[in-house]
mmCIF file of N, CA and C in Angstrom:
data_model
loop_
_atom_site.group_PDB
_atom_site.id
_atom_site.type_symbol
_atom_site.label_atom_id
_atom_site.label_comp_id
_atom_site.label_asym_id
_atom_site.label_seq_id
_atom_site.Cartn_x
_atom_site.Cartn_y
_atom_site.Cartn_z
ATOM 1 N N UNK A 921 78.134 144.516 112.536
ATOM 2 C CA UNK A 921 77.836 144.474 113.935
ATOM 3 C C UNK A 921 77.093 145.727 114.333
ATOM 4 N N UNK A 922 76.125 145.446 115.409
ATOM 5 C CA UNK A 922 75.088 146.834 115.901
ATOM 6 C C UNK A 922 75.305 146.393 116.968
ATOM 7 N N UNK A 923 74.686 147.184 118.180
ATOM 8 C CA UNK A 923 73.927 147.182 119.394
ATOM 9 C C UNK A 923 72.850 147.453 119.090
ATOM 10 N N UNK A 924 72.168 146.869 120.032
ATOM 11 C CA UNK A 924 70.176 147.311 119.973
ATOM 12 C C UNK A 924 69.945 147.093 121.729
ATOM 13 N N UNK A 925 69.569 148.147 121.782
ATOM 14 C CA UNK A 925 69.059 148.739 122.983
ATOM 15 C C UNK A 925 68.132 147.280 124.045
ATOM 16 N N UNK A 926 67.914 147.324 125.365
ATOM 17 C CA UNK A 926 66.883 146.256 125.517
ATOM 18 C C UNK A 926 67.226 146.666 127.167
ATOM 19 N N UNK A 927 66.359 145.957 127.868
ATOM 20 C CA UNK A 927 66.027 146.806 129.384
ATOM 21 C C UNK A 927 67.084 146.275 130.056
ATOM 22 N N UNK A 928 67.830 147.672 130.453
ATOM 23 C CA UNK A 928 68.905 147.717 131.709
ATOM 24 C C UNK A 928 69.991 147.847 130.828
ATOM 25 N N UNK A 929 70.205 147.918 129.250
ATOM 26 C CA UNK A 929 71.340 147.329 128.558
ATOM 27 C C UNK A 929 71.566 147.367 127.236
ATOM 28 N N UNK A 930 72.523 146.785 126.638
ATOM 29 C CA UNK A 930 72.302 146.301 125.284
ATOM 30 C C UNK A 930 72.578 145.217 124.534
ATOM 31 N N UNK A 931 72.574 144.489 123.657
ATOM 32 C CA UNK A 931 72.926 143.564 123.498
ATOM 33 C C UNK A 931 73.497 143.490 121.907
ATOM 34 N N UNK A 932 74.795 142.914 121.699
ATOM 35 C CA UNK A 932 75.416 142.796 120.567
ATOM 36 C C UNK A 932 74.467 142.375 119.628
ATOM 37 N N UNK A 933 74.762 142.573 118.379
ATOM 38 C CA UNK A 933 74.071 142.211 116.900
ATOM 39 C C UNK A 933 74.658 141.880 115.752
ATOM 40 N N UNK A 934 75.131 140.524 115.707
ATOM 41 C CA UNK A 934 76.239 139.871 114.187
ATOM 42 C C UNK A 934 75.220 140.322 113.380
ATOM 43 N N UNK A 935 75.735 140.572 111.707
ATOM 44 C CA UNK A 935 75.551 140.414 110.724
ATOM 45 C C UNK A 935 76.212 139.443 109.987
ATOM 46 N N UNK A 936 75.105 138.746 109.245
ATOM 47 C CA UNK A 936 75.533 137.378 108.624
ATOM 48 C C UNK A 936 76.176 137.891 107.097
ATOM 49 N N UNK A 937 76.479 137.048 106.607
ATOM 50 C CA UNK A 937 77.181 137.536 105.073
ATOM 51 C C UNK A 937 75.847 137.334 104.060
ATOM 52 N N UNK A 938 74.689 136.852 104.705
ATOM 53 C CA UNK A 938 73.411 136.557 103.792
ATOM 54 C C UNK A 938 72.836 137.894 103.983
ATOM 55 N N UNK A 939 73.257 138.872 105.247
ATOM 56 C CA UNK A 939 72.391 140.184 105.338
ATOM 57 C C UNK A 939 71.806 139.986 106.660
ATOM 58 N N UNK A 940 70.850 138.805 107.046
ATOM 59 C CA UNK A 940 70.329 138.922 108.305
ATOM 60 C C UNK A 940 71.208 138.804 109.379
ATOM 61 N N UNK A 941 70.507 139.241 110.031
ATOM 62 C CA UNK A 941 71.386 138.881 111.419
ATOM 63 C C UNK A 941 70.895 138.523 112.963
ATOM 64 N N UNK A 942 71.562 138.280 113.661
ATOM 65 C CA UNK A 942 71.565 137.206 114.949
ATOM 66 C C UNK A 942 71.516 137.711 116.424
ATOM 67 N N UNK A 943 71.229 137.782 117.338
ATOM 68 C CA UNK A 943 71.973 138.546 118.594
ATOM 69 C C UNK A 943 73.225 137.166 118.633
ATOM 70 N N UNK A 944 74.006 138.207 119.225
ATOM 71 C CA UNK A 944 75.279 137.336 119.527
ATOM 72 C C UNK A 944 75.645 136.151 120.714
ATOM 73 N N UNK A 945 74.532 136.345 120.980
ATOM 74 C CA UNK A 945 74.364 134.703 122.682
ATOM 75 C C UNK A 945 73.300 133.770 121.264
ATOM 76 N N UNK A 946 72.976 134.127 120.327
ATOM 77 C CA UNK A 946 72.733 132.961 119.573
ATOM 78 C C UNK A 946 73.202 132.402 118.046
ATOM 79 N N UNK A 947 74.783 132.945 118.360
ATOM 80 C CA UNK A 947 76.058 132.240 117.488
ATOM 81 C C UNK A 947 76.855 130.941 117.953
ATOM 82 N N UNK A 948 77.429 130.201 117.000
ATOM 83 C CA UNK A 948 78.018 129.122 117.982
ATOM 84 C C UNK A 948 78.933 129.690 118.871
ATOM 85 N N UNK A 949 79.385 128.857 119.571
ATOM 86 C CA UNK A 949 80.527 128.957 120.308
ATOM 87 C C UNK A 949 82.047 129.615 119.633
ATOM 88 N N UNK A 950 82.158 129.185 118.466
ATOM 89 C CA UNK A 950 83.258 129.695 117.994
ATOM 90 C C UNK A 950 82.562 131.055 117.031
ATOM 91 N N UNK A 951 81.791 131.224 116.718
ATOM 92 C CA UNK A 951 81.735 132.266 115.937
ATOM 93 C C UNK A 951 81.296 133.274 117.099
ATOM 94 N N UNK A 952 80.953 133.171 118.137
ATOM 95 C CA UNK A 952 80.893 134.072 119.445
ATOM 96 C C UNK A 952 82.351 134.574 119.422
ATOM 97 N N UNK A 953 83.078 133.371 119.930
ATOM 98 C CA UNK A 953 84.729 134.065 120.117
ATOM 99 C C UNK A 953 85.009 134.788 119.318
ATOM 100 N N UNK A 954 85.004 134.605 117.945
ATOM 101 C CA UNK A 954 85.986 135.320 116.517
ATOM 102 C C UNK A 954 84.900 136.705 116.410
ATOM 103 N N UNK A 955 83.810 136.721 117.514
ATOM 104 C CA UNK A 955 83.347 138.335 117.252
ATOM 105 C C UNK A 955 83.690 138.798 118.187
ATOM 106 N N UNK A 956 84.019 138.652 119.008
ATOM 107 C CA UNK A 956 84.555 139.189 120.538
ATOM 108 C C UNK A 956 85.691 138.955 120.207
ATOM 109 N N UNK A 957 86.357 138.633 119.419
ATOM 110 C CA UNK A 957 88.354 139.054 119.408
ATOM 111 C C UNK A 957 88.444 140.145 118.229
ATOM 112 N N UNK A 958 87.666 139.808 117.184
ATOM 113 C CA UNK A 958 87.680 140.966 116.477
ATOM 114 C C UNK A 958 86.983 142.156 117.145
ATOM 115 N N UNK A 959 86.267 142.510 118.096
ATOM 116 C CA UNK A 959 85.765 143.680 118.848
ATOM 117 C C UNK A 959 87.238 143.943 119.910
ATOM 118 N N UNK A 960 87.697 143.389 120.330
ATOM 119 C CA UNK A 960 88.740 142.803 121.010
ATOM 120 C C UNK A 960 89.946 143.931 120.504
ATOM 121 N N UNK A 961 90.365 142.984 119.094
ATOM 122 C CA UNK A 961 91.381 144.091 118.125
ATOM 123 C C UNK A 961 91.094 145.159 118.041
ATOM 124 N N UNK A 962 89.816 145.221 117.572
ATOM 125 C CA UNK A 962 89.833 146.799 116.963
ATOM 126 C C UNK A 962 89.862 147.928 117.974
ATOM 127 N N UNK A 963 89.410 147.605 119.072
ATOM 128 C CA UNK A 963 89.299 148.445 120.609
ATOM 129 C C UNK A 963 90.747 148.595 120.758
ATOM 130 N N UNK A 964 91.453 147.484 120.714
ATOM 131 C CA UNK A 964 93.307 147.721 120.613
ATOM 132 C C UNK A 964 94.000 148.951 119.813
ATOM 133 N N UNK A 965 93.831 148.962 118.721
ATOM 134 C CA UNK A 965 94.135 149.304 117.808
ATOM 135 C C UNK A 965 93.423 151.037 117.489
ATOM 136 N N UNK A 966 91.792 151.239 118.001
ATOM 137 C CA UNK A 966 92.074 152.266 118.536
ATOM 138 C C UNK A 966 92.606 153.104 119.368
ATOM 139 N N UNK A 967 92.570 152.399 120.638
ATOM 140 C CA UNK A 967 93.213 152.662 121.908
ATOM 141 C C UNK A 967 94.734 153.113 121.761
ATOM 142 N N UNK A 968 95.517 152.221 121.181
ATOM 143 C CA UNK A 968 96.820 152.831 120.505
ATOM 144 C C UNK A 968 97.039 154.092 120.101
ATOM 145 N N UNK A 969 96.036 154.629 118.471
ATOM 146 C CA UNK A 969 96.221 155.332 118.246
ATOM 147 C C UNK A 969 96.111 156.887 119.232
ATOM 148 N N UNK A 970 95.911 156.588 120.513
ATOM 149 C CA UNK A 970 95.216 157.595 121.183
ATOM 150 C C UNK A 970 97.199 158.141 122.056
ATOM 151 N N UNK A 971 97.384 157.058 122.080
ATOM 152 C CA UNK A 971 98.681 156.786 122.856
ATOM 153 C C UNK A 971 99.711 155.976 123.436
ATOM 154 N N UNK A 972 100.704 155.584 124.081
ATOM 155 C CA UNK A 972 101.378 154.370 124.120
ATOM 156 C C UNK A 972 99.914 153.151 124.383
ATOM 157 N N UNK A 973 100.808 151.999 123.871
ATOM 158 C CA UNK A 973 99.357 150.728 123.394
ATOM 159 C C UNK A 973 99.767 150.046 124.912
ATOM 160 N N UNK A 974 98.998 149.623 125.341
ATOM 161 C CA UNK A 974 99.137 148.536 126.994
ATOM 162 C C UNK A 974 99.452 147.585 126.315
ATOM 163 N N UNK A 975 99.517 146.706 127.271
ATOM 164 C CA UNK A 975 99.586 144.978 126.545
ATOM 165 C C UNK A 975 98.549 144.837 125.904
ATOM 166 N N UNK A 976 98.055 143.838 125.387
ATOM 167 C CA UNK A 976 97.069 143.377 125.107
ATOM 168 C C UNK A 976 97.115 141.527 125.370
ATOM 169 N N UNK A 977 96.709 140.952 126.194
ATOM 170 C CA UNK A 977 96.606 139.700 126.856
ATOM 171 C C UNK A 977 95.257 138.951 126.695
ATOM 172 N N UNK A 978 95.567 138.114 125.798
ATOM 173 C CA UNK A 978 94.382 137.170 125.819
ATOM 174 C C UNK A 978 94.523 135.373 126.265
ATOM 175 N N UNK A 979 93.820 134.658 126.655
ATOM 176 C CA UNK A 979 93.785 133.532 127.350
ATOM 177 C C UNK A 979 92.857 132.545 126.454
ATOM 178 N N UNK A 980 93.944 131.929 125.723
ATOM 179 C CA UNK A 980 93.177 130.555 124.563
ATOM 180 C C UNK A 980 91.795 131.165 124.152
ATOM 181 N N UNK A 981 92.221 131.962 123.341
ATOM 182 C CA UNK A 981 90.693 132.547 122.139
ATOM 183 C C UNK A 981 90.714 131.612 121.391
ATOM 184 N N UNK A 982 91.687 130.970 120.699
ATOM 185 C CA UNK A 982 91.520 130.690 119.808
ATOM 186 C C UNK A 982 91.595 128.651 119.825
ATOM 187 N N UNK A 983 90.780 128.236 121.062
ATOM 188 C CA UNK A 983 89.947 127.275 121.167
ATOM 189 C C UNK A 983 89.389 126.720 120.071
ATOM 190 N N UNK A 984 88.587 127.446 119.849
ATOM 191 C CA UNK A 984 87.806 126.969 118.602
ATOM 192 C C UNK A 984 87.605 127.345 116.987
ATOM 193 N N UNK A 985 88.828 127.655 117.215
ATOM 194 C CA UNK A 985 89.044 128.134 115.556
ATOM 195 C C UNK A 985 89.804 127.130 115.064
ATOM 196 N N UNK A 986 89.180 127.142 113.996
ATOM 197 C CA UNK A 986 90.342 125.609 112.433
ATOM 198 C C UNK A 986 91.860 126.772 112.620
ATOM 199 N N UNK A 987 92.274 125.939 111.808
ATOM 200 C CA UNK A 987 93.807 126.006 111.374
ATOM 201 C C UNK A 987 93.890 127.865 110.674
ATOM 202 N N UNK A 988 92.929 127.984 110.021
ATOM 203 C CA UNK A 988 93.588 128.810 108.749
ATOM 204 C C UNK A 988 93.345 130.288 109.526
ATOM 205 N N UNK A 989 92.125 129.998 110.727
ATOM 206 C CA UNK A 989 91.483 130.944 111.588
ATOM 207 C C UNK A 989 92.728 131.427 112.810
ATOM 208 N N UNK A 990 93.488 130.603 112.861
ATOM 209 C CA UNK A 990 94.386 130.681 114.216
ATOM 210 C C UNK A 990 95.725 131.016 113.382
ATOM 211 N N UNK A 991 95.819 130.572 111.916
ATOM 212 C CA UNK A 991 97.135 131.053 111.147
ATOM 213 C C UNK A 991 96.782 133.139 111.458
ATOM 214 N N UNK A 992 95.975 133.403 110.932
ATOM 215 C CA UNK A 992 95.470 134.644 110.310
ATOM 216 C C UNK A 992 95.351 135.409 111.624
ATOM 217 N N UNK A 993 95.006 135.285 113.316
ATOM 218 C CA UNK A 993 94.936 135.803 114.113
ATOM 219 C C UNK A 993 96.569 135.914 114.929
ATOM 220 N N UNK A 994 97.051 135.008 114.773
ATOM 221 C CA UNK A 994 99.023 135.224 114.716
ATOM 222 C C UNK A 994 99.111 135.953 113.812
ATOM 223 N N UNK A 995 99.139 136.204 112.636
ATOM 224 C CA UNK A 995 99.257 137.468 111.831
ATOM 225 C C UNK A 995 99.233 138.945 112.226
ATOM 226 N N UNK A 996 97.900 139.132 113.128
ATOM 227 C CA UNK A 996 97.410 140.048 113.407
ATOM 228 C C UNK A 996 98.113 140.353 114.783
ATOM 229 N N UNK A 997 98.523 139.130 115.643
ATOM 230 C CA UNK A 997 99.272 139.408 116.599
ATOM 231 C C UNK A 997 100.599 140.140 116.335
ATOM 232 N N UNK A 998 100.943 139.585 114.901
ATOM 233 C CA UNK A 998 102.442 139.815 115.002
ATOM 234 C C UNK A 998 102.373 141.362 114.179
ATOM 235 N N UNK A 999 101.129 141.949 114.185
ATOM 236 C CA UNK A 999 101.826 143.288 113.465
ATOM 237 C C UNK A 999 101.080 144.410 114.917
ATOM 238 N N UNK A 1000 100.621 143.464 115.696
ATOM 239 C CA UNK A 1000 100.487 143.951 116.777
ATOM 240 C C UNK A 1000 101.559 144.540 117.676
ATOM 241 N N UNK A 1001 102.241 143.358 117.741
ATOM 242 C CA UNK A 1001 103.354 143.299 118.582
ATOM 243 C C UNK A 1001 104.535 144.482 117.635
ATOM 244 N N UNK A 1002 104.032 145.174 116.659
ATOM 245 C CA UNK A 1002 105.056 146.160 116.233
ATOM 246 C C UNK A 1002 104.926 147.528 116.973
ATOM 247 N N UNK A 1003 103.857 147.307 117.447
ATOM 248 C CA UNK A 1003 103.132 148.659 118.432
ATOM 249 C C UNK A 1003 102.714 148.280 119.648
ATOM 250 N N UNK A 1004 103.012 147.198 120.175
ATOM 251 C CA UNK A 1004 102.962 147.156 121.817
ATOM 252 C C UNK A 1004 102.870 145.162 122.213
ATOM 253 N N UNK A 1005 103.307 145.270 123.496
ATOM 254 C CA UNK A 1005 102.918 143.552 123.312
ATOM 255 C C UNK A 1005 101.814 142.957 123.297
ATOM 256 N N UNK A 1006 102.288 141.741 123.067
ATOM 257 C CA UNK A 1006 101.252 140.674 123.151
ATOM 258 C C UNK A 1006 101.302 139.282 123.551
ATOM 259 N N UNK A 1007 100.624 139.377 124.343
ATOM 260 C CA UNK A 1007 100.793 138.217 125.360
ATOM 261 C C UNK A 1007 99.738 137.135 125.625
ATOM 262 N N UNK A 1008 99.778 135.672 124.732
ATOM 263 C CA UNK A 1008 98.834 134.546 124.456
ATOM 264 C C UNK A 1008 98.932 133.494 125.488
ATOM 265 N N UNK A 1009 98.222 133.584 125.978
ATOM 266 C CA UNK A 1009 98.335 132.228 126.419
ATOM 267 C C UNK A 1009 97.600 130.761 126.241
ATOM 268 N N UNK A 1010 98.135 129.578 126.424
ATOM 269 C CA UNK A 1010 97.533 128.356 125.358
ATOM 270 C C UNK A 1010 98.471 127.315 126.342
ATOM 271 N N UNK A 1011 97.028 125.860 125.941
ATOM 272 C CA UNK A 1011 98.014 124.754 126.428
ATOM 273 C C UNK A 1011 97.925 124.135 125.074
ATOM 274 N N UNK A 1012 97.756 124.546 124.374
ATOM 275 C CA UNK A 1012 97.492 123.709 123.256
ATOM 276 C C UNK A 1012 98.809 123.422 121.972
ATOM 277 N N UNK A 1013 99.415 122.836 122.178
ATOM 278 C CA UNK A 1013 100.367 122.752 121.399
ATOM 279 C C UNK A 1013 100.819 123.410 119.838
ATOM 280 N N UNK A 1014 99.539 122.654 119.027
ATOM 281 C CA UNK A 1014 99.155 122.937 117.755
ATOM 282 C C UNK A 1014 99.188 124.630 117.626
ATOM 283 N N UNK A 1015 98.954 125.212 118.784
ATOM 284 C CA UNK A 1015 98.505 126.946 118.450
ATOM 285 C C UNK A 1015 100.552 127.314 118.694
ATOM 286 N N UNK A 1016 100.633 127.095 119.852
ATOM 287 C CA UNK A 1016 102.099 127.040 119.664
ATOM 288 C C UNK A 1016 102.928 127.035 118.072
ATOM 289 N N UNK A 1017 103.282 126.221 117.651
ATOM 290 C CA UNK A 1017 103.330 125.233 116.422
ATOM 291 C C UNK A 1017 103.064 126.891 115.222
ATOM 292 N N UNK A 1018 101.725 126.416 115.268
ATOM 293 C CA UNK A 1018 101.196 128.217 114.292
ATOM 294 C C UNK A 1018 101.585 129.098 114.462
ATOM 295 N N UNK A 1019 101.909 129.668 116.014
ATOM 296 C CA UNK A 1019 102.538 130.782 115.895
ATOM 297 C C UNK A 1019 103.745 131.064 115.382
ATOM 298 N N UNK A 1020 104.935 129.969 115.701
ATOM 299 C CA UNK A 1020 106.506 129.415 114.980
ATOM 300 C C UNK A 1020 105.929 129.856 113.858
ATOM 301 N N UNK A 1021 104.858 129.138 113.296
ATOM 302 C CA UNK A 1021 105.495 128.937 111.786
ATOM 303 C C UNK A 1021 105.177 130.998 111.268
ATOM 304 N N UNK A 1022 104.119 131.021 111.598
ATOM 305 C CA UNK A 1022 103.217 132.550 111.195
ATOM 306 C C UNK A 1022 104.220 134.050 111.827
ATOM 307 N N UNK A 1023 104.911 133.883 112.896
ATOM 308 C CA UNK A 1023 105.700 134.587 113.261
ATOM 309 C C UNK A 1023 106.996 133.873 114.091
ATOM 310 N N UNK A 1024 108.434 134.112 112.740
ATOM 311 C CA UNK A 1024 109.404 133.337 113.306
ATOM 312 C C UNK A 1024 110.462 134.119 114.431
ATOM 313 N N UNK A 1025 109.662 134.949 114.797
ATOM 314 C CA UNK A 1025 110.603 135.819 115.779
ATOM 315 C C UNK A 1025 109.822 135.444 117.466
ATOM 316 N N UNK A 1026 108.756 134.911 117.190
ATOM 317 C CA UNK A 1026 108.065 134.434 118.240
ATOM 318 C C UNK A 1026 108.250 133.900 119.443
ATOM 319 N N UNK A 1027 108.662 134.731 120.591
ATOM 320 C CA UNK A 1027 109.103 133.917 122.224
ATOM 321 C C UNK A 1027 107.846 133.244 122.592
ATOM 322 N N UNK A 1028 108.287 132.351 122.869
ATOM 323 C CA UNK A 1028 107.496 131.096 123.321
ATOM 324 C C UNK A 1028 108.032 130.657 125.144
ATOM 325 N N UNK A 1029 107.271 131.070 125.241
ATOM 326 C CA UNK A 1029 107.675 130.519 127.295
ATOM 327 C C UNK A 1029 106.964 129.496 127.879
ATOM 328 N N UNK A 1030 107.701 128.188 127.989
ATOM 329 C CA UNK A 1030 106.817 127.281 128.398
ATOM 330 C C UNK A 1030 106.730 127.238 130.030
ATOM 331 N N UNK A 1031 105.508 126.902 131.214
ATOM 332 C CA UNK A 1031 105.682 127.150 131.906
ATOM 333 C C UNK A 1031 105.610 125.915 133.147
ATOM 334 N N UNK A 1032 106.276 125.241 133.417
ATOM 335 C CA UNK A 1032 106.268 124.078 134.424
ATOM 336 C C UNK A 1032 105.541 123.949 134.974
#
């Protein structure tokens, strides 16, 4: 990932695993999200090290990610949540479901 400069601003820059790369308003939809949650984390995760961690609250990222993509980001939640919370929110059942299985200490609040 880069920035590259452009008038008034800047604009993100994926790197592909072939080497080239993309501005980031012309990735799909889901590979947009999974670069903006991984920019997401890592901003977390510095921010921590600086001092107590805030929440960290995100709202159905993980829309458009397969199965193995939404196993692996509960992962990351749950070693999150060893250094501050984390707080998902989802109507989506199936992500529910993943989190149980990926972290079995997992509060789940359903909300009427």
């Amino acid at each position: 990932m880069a920035t590259q400069p452009v008038k008034g601003g800047e604009v993100l820059i994926a790197t592909q695993r072939d080497g080239q790369s993309k501005v980031a308003d012309a990735l799909s939809k889901g590979a947009r999200f999974q670069l903006y949650l991984a920019l997401r984390l890592a901003g977390y995760y510095e921010f921590a090290k600086l001092g107590p961690a805030v929440p960290f609250i995100a709202d159905d990222i993980m829309e458009t990610f397969d199965h193995l993509r939404s196993e692996e980001v509960f992962r990351l939640f749950g070693e999150m949540a060893s250094v501050g919370q984390v707080i998902y929110l989802t109507h989506h059942q199936h992500l529910c479901d993943i989190a149980r299985a990926v972290i079995p200490s997992v509060a789940i609040h359903e909300l009427g």
